[in-house]
């Protein structure tokens, strides 16, 4: 009797292991070309503010679509190119998916077997259609902050040596100069992003022109309270005039920004310009600044490629190029350096769209 029970137990355990293995393969997109609820069906994607796959802002990346079943199983629906009109048709391996989502994947020859961390847009089907938004895909369950705060022109990297003011028109730092935000907070606030995404700040000369020039001052993440209360990944910045610009035990910078006052390392000059850069306009003569402040959302934690590196790992900080998600910007304009400049939100620039299951060729 005991032997029979042991045999039965071993058989049950073996069956359970096989079942778990089958589910795991299915959840990773390895469960075959058709799902348990019927034949594959095409899904028509219509996307806004999503550039073609061959756009310069997508260099090194591609788009992939995924469907999610009621039990949470994720299945691949194909790599696609939205083209210039933002539309594409992908194939769902199940006829009645619960959700659909689009991810940003590393470029490659083989289709991805599981979704990357960089989830771009998605939505739940109601009938045969779904509205696609960044909510709970690119963002971590909350909308992007509409009024993050202000920045000023400021150069902390040389104030210790030269005193204040000194070259203040040559640096940009995010903090609330007057502390009169809704939270009466010194720190600028941003929504937390989903894993795989990060913010990056830029100064852009002649924004929107054929000759625009983008210079990064660093990537950053808000803390658990949404405050930009830590330095970005370039700290004072490679053009701050400091040899040790990433660390200074005598000074702490706990907000994102960068200085553009000197080049002791002999790096290629940003935009071919002489340093220090004058970011400000001339208030006395009414001349506007040529510079715009822009904050983008960038892929941050992509899976490693076959060389063991991700695009961000091998990216030269001095040669960074902006991604296409650009929710915040403001012209620097003209004014005194310590005058607050409001960081403006542009929700109309965010990716969104719709997905429609096309049954019977519809």
mmCIF file of C-alpha atoms in Angstrom:
data_model
loop_
_atom_site.group_PDB
_atom_site.id
_atom_site.type_symbol
_atom_site.label_atom_id
_atom_site.label_comp_id
_atom_site.label_asym_id
_atom_site.label_seq_id
_atom_site.Cartn_x
_atom_site.Cartn_y
_atom_site.Cartn_z
ATOM 1 C CA UNK A 1 0.000 0.000 0.000
ATOM 2 C CA UNK A 2 2.811 2.347 0.939
ATOM 3 C CA UNK A 3 4.589 1.516 -2.324
ATOM 4 C CA UNK A 4 1.456 2.320 -4.344
ATOM 5 C CA UNK A 5 1.089 5.665 -2.599
ATOM 6 C CA UNK A 6 4.758 6.537 -3.239
ATOM 7 C CA UNK A 7 4.391 5.650 -6.899
ATOM 8 C CA UNK A 8 1.236 7.780 -7.160
ATOM 9 C CA UNK A 9 2.928 10.698 -5.408
ATOM 10 C CA UNK A 10 5.922 10.573 -7.737
ATOM 11 C CA UNK A 11 3.660 10.454 -10.783
ATOM 12 C CA UNK A 12 1.636 13.413 -9.511
ATOM 13 C CA UNK A 13 4.793 15.428 -8.826
ATOM 14 C CA UNK A 14 6.153 14.666 -12.307
ATOM 15 C CA UNK A 15 2.876 15.769 -13.911
ATOM 16 C CA UNK A 16 2.929 18.997 -11.893
ATOM 17 C CA UNK A 17 6.506 19.759 -12.986
ATOM 18 C CA UNK A 18 5.546 19.231 -16.635
ATOM 19 C CA UNK A 19 2.499 21.484 -16.219
ATOM 20 C CA UNK A 20 4.548 24.273 -14.606
ATOM 21 C CA UNK A 21 7.183 24.013 -17.335
ATOM 22 C CA UNK A 22 4.516 24.218 -20.037
ATOM 23 C CA UNK A 23 2.944 27.304 -18.429
ATOM 24 C CA UNK A 24 6.317 29.011 -18.048
ATOM 25 C CA UNK A 25 7.145 28.446 -21.704
ATOM 26 C CA UNK A 26 3.724 29.788 -22.675
ATOM 27 C CA UNK A 27 4.123 32.875 -20.490
ATOM 28 C CA UNK A 28 7.432 33.674 -22.197
ATOM 29 C CA UNK A 29 5.972 33.348 -25.675
ATOM 30 C CA UNK A 30 7.271 29.871 -26.417
ATOM 31 C CA UNK A 31 3.997 28.013 -26.378
ATOM 32 C CA UNK A 32 3.385 27.737 -30.120
ATOM 33 C CA UNK A 33 1.680 29.847 -32.761
ATOM 34 C CA UNK A 34 -1.884 29.470 -31.541
ATOM 35 C CA UNK A 35 -3.462 29.905 -28.142
ATOM 36 C CA UNK A 36 -5.954 27.801 -26.243
ATOM 37 C CA UNK A 37 -8.957 29.894 -27.258
ATOM 38 C CA UNK A 38 -8.777 29.698 -31.038
ATOM 39 C CA UNK A 39 -6.956 30.789 -34.165
ATOM 40 C CA UNK A 40 -4.632 33.791 -34.483
ATOM 41 C CA UNK A 41 -6.288 37.127 -35.254
ATOM 42 C CA UNK A 42 -4.812 40.359 -36.639
ATOM 43 C CA UNK A 43 -4.717 43.466 -34.437
ATOM 44 C CA UNK A 44 -4.572 46.870 -36.074
ATOM 45 C CA UNK A 45 -2.438 49.378 -34.136
ATOM 46 C CA UNK A 46 -2.905 53.114 -34.643
ATOM 47 C CA UNK A 47 -0.283 55.093 -32.749
ATOM 48 C CA UNK A 48 0.292 58.803 -32.208
ATOM 49 C CA UNK A 49 3.625 60.451 -31.331
ATOM 50 C CA UNK A 50 5.506 57.232 -32.075
ATOM 51 C CA UNK A 51 8.178 57.623 -34.783
ATOM 52 C CA UNK A 52 8.965 55.049 -37.481
ATOM 53 C CA UNK A 53 11.334 52.256 -36.545
ATOM 54 C CA UNK A 54 14.062 53.752 -38.765
ATOM 55 C CA UNK A 55 13.890 57.214 -37.170
ATOM 56 C CA UNK A 56 17.181 58.483 -35.685
ATOM 57 C CA UNK A 57 15.566 58.572 -32.229
ATOM 58 C CA UNK A 58 14.999 54.788 -32.480
ATOM 59 C CA UNK A 59 18.610 53.955 -33.353
ATOM 60 C CA UNK A 60 19.422 50.644 -31.648
ATOM 61 C CA UNK A 61 15.805 49.917 -30.752
ATOM 62 C CA UNK A 62 12.618 48.454 -32.268
ATOM 63 C CA UNK A 63 8.956 48.020 -31.332
ATOM 64 C CA UNK A 64 7.229 44.787 -30.341
ATOM 65 C CA UNK A 65 3.594 44.032 -29.538
ATOM 66 C CA UNK A 66 2.325 41.598 -26.913
ATOM 67 C CA UNK A 67 -1.056 40.265 -25.856
ATOM 68 C CA UNK A 68 -2.021 39.210 -22.342
ATOM 69 C CA UNK A 69 -4.551 36.492 -21.604
ATOM 70 C CA UNK A 70 -7.022 36.450 -18.720
ATOM 71 C CA UNK A 71 -4.697 34.249 -16.635
ATOM 72 C CA UNK A 72 -1.787 36.685 -17.100
ATOM 73 C CA UNK A 73 0.028 34.694 -19.780
ATOM 74 C CA UNK A 74 1.948 37.047 -22.082
ATOM 75 C CA UNK A 75 2.312 36.077 -25.731
ATOM 76 C CA UNK A 76 4.267 37.798 -28.517
ATOM 77 C CA UNK A 77 2.308 39.463 -31.304
ATOM 78 C CA UNK A 78 5.304 40.445 -33.415
ATOM 79 C CA UNK A 79 7.905 43.104 -34.101
ATOM 80 C CA UNK A 80 6.460 45.952 -36.144
ATOM 81 C CA UNK A 81 7.159 49.321 -37.735
ATOM 82 C CA UNK A 82 4.444 51.996 -37.352
ATOM 83 C CA UNK A 83 5.837 53.821 -40.364
ATOM 84 C CA UNK A 84 5.219 57.486 -41.012
ATOM 85 C CA UNK A 85 1.453 57.206 -40.451
ATOM 86 C CA UNK A 86 1.687 55.389 -37.109
ATOM 87 C CA UNK A 87 -0.203 52.272 -38.160
ATOM 88 C CA UNK A 88 0.720 48.609 -38.255
ATOM 89 C CA UNK A 89 -0.942 45.214 -38.093
ATOM 90 C CA UNK A 90 0.346 42.529 -35.740
ATOM 91 C CA UNK A 91 -0.912 38.997 -35.144
ATOM 92 C CA UNK A 92 -2.295 37.841 -31.825
ATOM 93 C CA UNK A 93 -1.791 34.100 -31.241
ATOM 94 C CA UNK A 94 -5.051 34.052 -29.229
ATOM 95 C CA UNK A 95 -8.423 35.200 -30.490
ATOM 96 C CA UNK A 96 -9.637 36.911 -27.289
ATOM 97 C CA UNK A 97 -6.761 38.661 -25.485
ATOM 98 C CA UNK A 98 -7.487 40.703 -22.366
ATOM 99 C CA UNK A 99 -4.759 43.317 -22.893
ATOM 100 C CA UNK A 100 -2.356 44.491 -25.571
ATOM 101 C CA UNK A 101 0.893 46.380 -25.031
ATOM 102 C CA UNK A 102 3.822 47.778 -26.989
ATOM 103 C CA UNK A 103 7.408 47.592 -25.745
ATOM 104 C CA UNK A 104 10.678 49.157 -26.859
ATOM 105 C CA UNK A 105 13.187 46.364 -27.534
ATOM 106 C CA UNK A 106 16.828 46.192 -28.478
ATOM 107 C CA UNK A 107 17.317 45.906 -32.214
ATOM 108 C CA UNK A 108 18.184 42.412 -33.413
ATOM 109 C CA UNK A 109 17.546 39.751 -36.015
ATOM 110 C CA UNK A 110 15.473 37.355 -33.894
ATOM 111 C CA UNK A 111 12.051 38.352 -32.500
ATOM 112 C CA UNK A 112 12.073 38.814 -28.720
ATOM 113 C CA UNK A 113 10.655 35.916 -26.698
ATOM 114 C CA UNK A 114 9.639 37.948 -23.655
ATOM 115 C CA UNK A 115 8.820 41.637 -23.214
ATOM 116 C CA UNK A 116 11.549 44.074 -22.248
ATOM 117 C CA UNK A 117 11.186 46.243 -19.159
ATOM 118 C CA UNK A 118 10.539 49.273 -21.355
ATOM 119 C CA UNK A 119 6.763 49.050 -21.701
ATOM 120 C CA UNK A 120 5.617 52.002 -23.802
ATOM 121 C CA UNK A 121 1.800 51.919 -24.106
ATOM 122 C CA UNK A 122 -0.964 49.426 -23.557
ATOM 123 C CA UNK A 123 -4.600 48.937 -22.661
ATOM 124 C CA UNK A 124 -7.423 46.513 -21.855
ATOM 125 C CA UNK A 125 -9.764 45.369 -24.598
ATOM 126 C CA UNK A 126 -13.416 46.319 -24.325
ATOM 127 C CA UNK A 127 -15.002 44.166 -27.000
ATOM 128 C CA UNK A 128 -12.577 44.250 -29.901
ATOM 129 C CA UNK A 129 -10.943 47.635 -29.218
ATOM 130 C CA UNK A 130 -8.525 49.056 -26.676
ATOM 131 C CA UNK A 131 -7.309 52.577 -25.950
ATOM 132 C CA UNK A 132 -3.515 52.617 -25.630
ATOM 133 C CA UNK A 133 -1.951 54.958 -23.061
ATOM 134 C CA UNK A 134 1.288 55.239 -21.106
ATOM 135 C CA UNK A 135 -0.565 54.856 -17.785
ATOM 136 C CA UNK A 136 0.750 51.805 -15.887
ATOM 137 C CA UNK A 137 3.059 51.011 -18.772
ATOM 138 C CA UNK A 138 5.627 53.793 -19.078
ATOM 139 C CA UNK A 139 4.467 55.343 -15.791
ATOM 140 C CA UNK A 140 4.222 53.545 -12.472
ATOM 141 C CA UNK A 141 0.465 53.807 -12.020
ATOM 142 C CA UNK A 142 0.154 57.591 -11.790
ATOM 143 C CA UNK A 143 -0.083 60.308 -14.471
ATOM 144 C CA UNK A 144 2.937 62.429 -15.249
ATOM 145 C CA UNK A 145 3.186 65.502 -13.045
ATOM 146 C CA UNK A 146 1.677 68.512 -14.822
ATOM 147 C CA UNK A 147 3.520 71.227 -12.890
ATOM 148 C CA UNK A 148 6.895 69.886 -11.727
ATOM 149 C CA UNK A 149 8.372 73.224 -10.649
ATOM 150 C CA UNK A 150 11.114 75.549 -11.826
ATOM 151 C CA UNK A 151 14.773 75.835 -12.695
ATOM 152 C CA UNK A 152 17.237 78.686 -12.458
ATOM 153 C CA UNK A 153 20.563 79.569 -14.034
ATOM 154 C CA UNK A 154 23.323 78.866 -11.554
ATOM 155 C CA UNK A 155 26.935 77.598 -11.512
ATOM 156 C CA UNK A 156 27.691 75.909 -8.185
ATOM 157 C CA UNK A 157 30.859 74.344 -9.601
ATOM 158 C CA UNK A 158 32.786 77.621 -9.503
ATOM 159 C CA UNK A 159 30.983 79.566 -6.784
ATOM 160 C CA UNK A 160 33.228 78.164 -4.070
ATOM 161 C CA UNK A 161 36.351 79.484 -5.795
ATOM 162 C CA UNK A 162 34.995 82.641 -7.419
ATOM 163 C CA UNK A 163 32.099 83.523 -5.151
ATOM 164 C CA UNK A 164 28.511 84.254 -6.097
ATOM 165 C CA UNK A 165 27.623 85.457 -8.674
ATOM 166 C CA UNK A 166 30.134 84.020 -11.130
ATOM 167 C CA UNK A 167 29.241 82.794 -14.625
ATOM 168 C CA UNK A 168 25.669 82.136 -13.413
ATOM 169 C CA UNK A 169 24.264 82.301 -16.954
ATOM 170 C CA UNK A 170 26.339 79.208 -17.813
ATOM 171 C CA UNK A 171 24.627 76.558 -15.702
ATOM 172 C CA UNK A 172 21.112 75.184 -15.292
ATOM 173 C CA UNK A 173 19.809 73.506 -12.128
ATOM 174 C CA UNK A 174 16.326 72.311 -11.202
ATOM 175 C CA UNK A 175 14.962 73.586 -7.904
ATOM 176 C CA UNK A 176 12.142 75.847 -6.814
ATOM 177 C CA UNK A 177 13.831 79.191 -6.323
ATOM 178 C CA UNK A 178 10.955 80.753 -4.410
ATOM 179 C CA UNK A 179 9.641 77.587 -2.759
ATOM 180 C CA UNK A 180 6.057 78.570 -3.598
ATOM 181 C CA UNK A 181 4.906 75.263 -5.102
ATOM 182 C CA UNK A 182 1.823 73.394 -3.934
ATOM 183 C CA UNK A 183 4.062 71.457 -1.539
ATOM 184 C CA UNK A 184 6.133 74.516 -0.515
ATOM 185 C CA UNK A 185 9.058 72.368 -1.557
ATOM 186 C CA UNK A 186 12.560 73.263 -2.692
ATOM 187 C CA UNK A 187 12.691 70.157 -4.859
ATOM 188 C CA UNK A 188 11.150 69.797 -8.302
ATOM 189 C CA UNK A 189 8.743 66.847 -8.481
ATOM 190 C CA UNK A 190 8.222 64.188 -11.137
ATOM 191 C CA UNK A 191 6.131 61.040 -11.346
ATOM 192 C CA UNK A 192 7.901 57.761 -10.777
ATOM 193 C CA UNK A 193 8.378 55.806 -13.992
ATOM 194 C CA UNK A 194 8.052 52.086 -14.553
ATOM 195 C CA UNK A 195 11.203 50.048 -14.297
ATOM 196 C CA UNK A 196 13.282 50.426 -17.443
ATOM 197 C CA UNK A 197 12.773 54.179 -17.905
ATOM 198 C CA UNK A 198 14.579 57.273 -16.625
ATOM 199 C CA UNK A 199 14.419 61.041 -17.028
ATOM 200 C CA UNK A 200 17.176 63.000 -18.745
ATOM 201 C CA UNK A 201 17.748 66.751 -18.800
ATOM 202 C CA UNK A 202 19.071 68.692 -21.785
ATOM 203 C CA UNK A 203 20.001 72.153 -22.934
ATOM 204 C CA UNK A 204 19.099 72.561 -26.616
ATOM 205 C CA UNK A 205 20.349 75.329 -28.860
ATOM 206 C CA UNK A 206 17.939 76.443 -31.628
ATOM 207 C CA UNK A 207 15.318 73.890 -30.596
ATOM 208 C CA UNK A 208 13.084 72.788 -33.477
ATOM 209 C CA UNK A 209 15.424 73.979 -36.208
ATOM 210 C CA UNK A 210 17.470 71.930 -38.659
ATOM 211 C CA UNK A 211 20.577 72.973 -36.742
ATOM 212 C CA UNK A 212 19.355 72.196 -33.232
ATOM 213 C CA UNK A 213 22.036 70.909 -30.866
ATOM 214 C CA UNK A 214 21.254 68.747 -27.818
ATOM 215 C CA UNK A 215 23.583 68.618 -24.812
ATOM 216 C CA UNK A 216 22.737 66.358 -21.878
ATOM 217 C CA UNK A 217 23.273 67.475 -18.308
ATOM 218 C CA UNK A 218 22.422 64.025 -16.941
ATOM 219 C CA UNK A 219 19.922 61.268 -16.214
ATOM 220 C CA UNK A 220 17.975 61.191 -12.973
ATOM 221 C CA UNK A 221 15.213 59.443 -11.062
ATOM 222 C CA UNK A 222 12.871 61.006 -8.479
ATOM 223 C CA UNK A 223 12.796 59.536 -5.009
ATOM 224 C CA UNK A 224 9.847 57.619 -3.526
ATOM 225 C CA UNK A 225 8.071 60.919 -2.841
ATOM 226 C CA UNK A 226 8.569 62.093 -6.409
ATOM 227 C CA UNK A 227 11.248 64.659 -5.532
ATOM 228 C CA UNK A 228 14.249 65.243 -7.772
ATOM 229 C CA UNK A 229 16.342 65.231 -4.606
ATOM 230 C CA UNK A 230 19.608 63.757 -5.817
ATOM 231 C CA UNK A 231 22.257 64.556 -8.383
ATOM 232 C CA UNK A 232 21.992 63.224 -11.916
ATOM 233 C CA UNK A 233 24.455 60.710 -13.371
ATOM 234 C CA UNK A 234 26.821 63.467 -14.575
ATOM 235 C CA UNK A 235 26.780 65.462 -11.295
ATOM 236 C CA UNK A 236 28.487 68.852 -11.887
ATOM 237 C CA UNK A 237 29.045 67.826 -15.504
ATOM 238 C CA UNK A 238 32.076 67.222 -17.759
ATOM 239 C CA UNK A 239 32.074 70.915 -18.743
ATOM 240 C CA UNK A 240 31.876 72.216 -15.181
ATOM 241 C CA UNK A 241 35.577 73.060 -15.142
ATOM 242 C CA UNK A 242 36.265 70.423 -12.516
ATOM 243 C CA UNK A 243 38.564 67.465 -13.080
ATOM 244 C CA UNK A 244 36.603 65.419 -10.531
ATOM 245 C CA UNK A 245 33.162 66.460 -11.655
ATOM 246 C CA UNK A 246 31.431 63.271 -10.509
ATOM 247 C CA UNK A 247 32.485 63.584 -6.870
ATOM 248 C CA UNK A 248 33.484 66.297 -4.499
ATOM 249 C CA UNK A 249 33.664 65.373 -0.828
ATOM 250 C CA UNK A 250 33.515 69.032 0.149
ATOM 251 C CA UNK A 251 30.291 69.787 -1.690
ATOM 252 C CA UNK A 252 27.018 67.961 -2.247
ATOM 253 C CA UNK A 253 24.669 68.676 -5.117
ATOM 254 C CA UNK A 254 21.294 67.110 -4.426
ATOM 255 C CA UNK A 255 19.330 68.231 -7.469
ATOM 256 C CA UNK A 256 19.752 67.563 -11.223
ATOM 257 C CA UNK A 257 21.563 70.084 -13.388
ATOM 258 C CA UNK A 258 24.865 70.931 -14.986
ATOM 259 C CA UNK A 259 27.446 73.657 -15.500
ATOM 260 C CA UNK A 260 29.055 74.630 -18.819
ATOM 261 C CA UNK A 261 31.940 76.882 -17.801
ATOM 262 C CA UNK A 262 35.187 75.087 -18.636
ATOM 263 C CA UNK A 263 36.808 72.080 -20.263
ATOM 264 C CA UNK A 264 39.893 70.882 -18.383
ATOM 265 C CA UNK A 265 39.571 67.401 -19.936
ATOM 266 C CA UNK A 266 39.755 68.750 -23.493
ATOM 267 C CA UNK A 267 36.489 67.109 -24.541
ATOM 268 C CA UNK A 268 34.904 68.083 -27.869
ATOM 269 C CA UNK A 269 33.116 71.344 -27.173
ATOM 270 C CA UNK A 270 29.299 71.121 -27.095
ATOM 271 C CA UNK A 271 27.876 72.431 -30.357
ATOM 272 C CA UNK A 272 31.400 73.577 -31.234
ATOM 273 C CA UNK A 273 30.952 76.544 -28.922
ATOM 274 C CA UNK A 274 33.435 78.301 -26.726
ATOM 275 C CA UNK A 275 33.041 77.944 -22.975
ATOM 276 C CA UNK A 276 31.539 79.295 -20.841
ATOM 277 C CA UNK A 277 28.212 78.948 -22.678
ATOM 278 C CA UNK A 278 25.773 81.832 -22.206
ATOM 279 C CA UNK A 279 22.372 80.198 -21.774
ATOM 280 C CA UNK A 280 20.574 83.424 -20.973
ATOM 281 C CA UNK A 281 19.123 86.128 -23.136
ATOM 282 C CA UNK A 282 19.784 89.806 -22.560
ATOM 283 C CA UNK A 283 17.036 91.372 -20.490
ATOM 284 C CA UNK A 284 18.364 94.893 -20.967
ATOM 285 C CA UNK A 285 18.298 94.725 -24.777
ATOM 286 C CA UNK A 286 15.338 92.340 -25.057
ATOM 287 C CA UNK A 287 17.327 89.587 -26.784
ATOM 288 C CA UNK A 288 15.861 86.112 -26.195
ATOM 289 C CA UNK A 289 18.038 83.133 -25.420
ATOM 290 C CA UNK A 290 18.763 80.629 -28.201
ATOM 291 C CA UNK A 291 18.520 77.845 -25.642
ATOM 292 C CA UNK A 292 15.617 75.639 -24.535
ATOM 293 C CA UNK A 293 15.484 73.378 -21.513
ATOM 294 C CA UNK A 294 14.048 69.909 -22.334
ATOM 295 C CA UNK A 295 13.395 66.839 -20.181
ATOM 296 C CA UNK A 296 13.025 63.523 -21.969
ATOM 297 C CA UNK A 297 12.129 60.002 -20.868
ATOM 298 C CA UNK A 298 14.783 57.499 -21.935
ATOM 299 C CA UNK A 299 15.263 53.712 -21.929
ATOM 300 C CA UNK A 300 17.307 52.961 -18.836
ATOM 301 C CA UNK A 301 17.642 49.292 -17.938
ATOM 302 C CA UNK A 302 17.436 47.306 -21.144
ATOM 303 C CA UNK A 303 18.365 43.636 -21.188
ATOM 304 C CA UNK A 304 21.955 43.067 -22.248
ATOM 305 C CA UNK A 305 22.645 42.292 -25.870
ATOM 306 C CA UNK A 306 24.886 39.496 -27.131
ATOM 307 C CA UNK A 307 28.003 41.509 -26.248
ATOM 308 C CA UNK A 308 26.891 41.884 -22.640
ATOM 309 C CA UNK A 309 26.235 45.600 -23.023
ATOM 310 C CA UNK A 310 23.110 47.704 -23.381
ATOM 311 C CA UNK A 311 22.983 50.951 -25.395
ATOM 312 C CA UNK A 312 23.202 53.007 -22.211
ATOM 313 C CA UNK A 313 26.220 51.038 -20.978
ATOM 314 C CA UNK A 314 28.267 51.858 -24.060
ATOM 315 C CA UNK A 315 26.869 55.341 -24.613
ATOM 316 C CA UNK A 316 29.412 58.142 -24.421
ATOM 317 C CA UNK A 317 27.887 60.805 -22.139
ATOM 318 C CA UNK A 318 29.258 63.492 -24.446
ATOM 319 C CA UNK A 319 27.574 61.965 -27.499
ATOM 320 C CA UNK A 320 24.120 61.255 -26.101
ATOM 321 C CA UNK A 321 21.115 61.579 -28.377
ATOM 322 C CA UNK A 322 17.584 62.218 -27.093
ATOM 323 C CA UNK A 323 14.818 59.611 -27.231
ATOM 324 C CA UNK A 324 11.490 60.632 -28.712
ATOM 325 C CA UNK A 325 9.484 60.917 -25.452
ATOM 326 C CA UNK A 326 9.751 64.608 -24.555
ATOM 327 C CA UNK A 327 7.042 65.655 -22.091
ATOM 328 C CA UNK A 328 8.691 68.771 -20.586
ATOM 329 C CA UNK A 329 10.390 71.847 -21.979
ATOM 330 C CA UNK A 330 10.637 75.598 -21.553
ATOM 331 C CA UNK A 331 12.441 78.371 -23.383
ATOM 332 C CA UNK A 332 15.148 79.835 -21.169
ATOM 333 C CA UNK A 333 14.229 83.251 -22.481
ATOM 334 C CA UNK A 334 15.672 86.344 -20.895
ATOM 335 C CA UNK A 335 15.934 87.409 -17.291
ATOM 336 C CA UNK A 336 18.191 87.492 -14.316
ATOM 337 C CA UNK A 337 19.928 84.201 -13.631
ATOM 338 C CA UNK A 338 18.106 83.602 -10.343
ATOM 339 C CA UNK A 339 14.652 84.221 -11.794
ATOM 340 C CA UNK A 340 12.626 80.981 -11.757
ATOM 341 C CA UNK A 341 11.753 79.487 -15.139
ATOM 342 C CA UNK A 342 8.631 77.297 -15.107
ATOM 343 C CA UNK A 343 9.130 73.784 -16.472
ATOM 344 C CA UNK A 344 6.186 73.297 -18.825
ATOM 345 C CA UNK A 345 4.310 70.046 -19.500
ATOM 346 C CA UNK A 346 3.244 69.023 -23.018
ATOM 347 C CA UNK A 347 0.786 66.091 -22.690
ATOM 348 C CA UNK A 348 -0.041 66.257 -26.401
ATOM 349 C CA UNK A 349 3.464 65.010 -27.185
ATOM 350 C CA UNK A 350 3.037 61.692 -25.343
ATOM 351 C CA UNK A 351 2.614 58.328 -27.112
ATOM 352 C CA UNK A 352 -0.958 57.020 -27.277
ATOM 353 C CA UNK A 353 -3.271 55.276 -29.680
ATOM 354 C CA UNK A 354 -5.737 52.454 -30.208
ATOM 355 C CA UNK A 355 -5.793 48.760 -31.010
ATOM 356 C CA UNK A 356 -8.585 46.958 -32.883
ATOM 357 C CA UNK A 357 -8.993 43.221 -33.313
ATOM 358 C CA UNK A 358 -9.879 42.633 -36.966
ATOM 359 C CA UNK A 359 -12.145 39.631 -37.246
ATOM 360 C CA UNK A 360 -13.220 38.170 -40.581
ATOM 361 C CA UNK A 361 -11.006 40.613 -42.433
ATOM 362 C CA UNK A 362 -12.745 43.636 -40.881
#
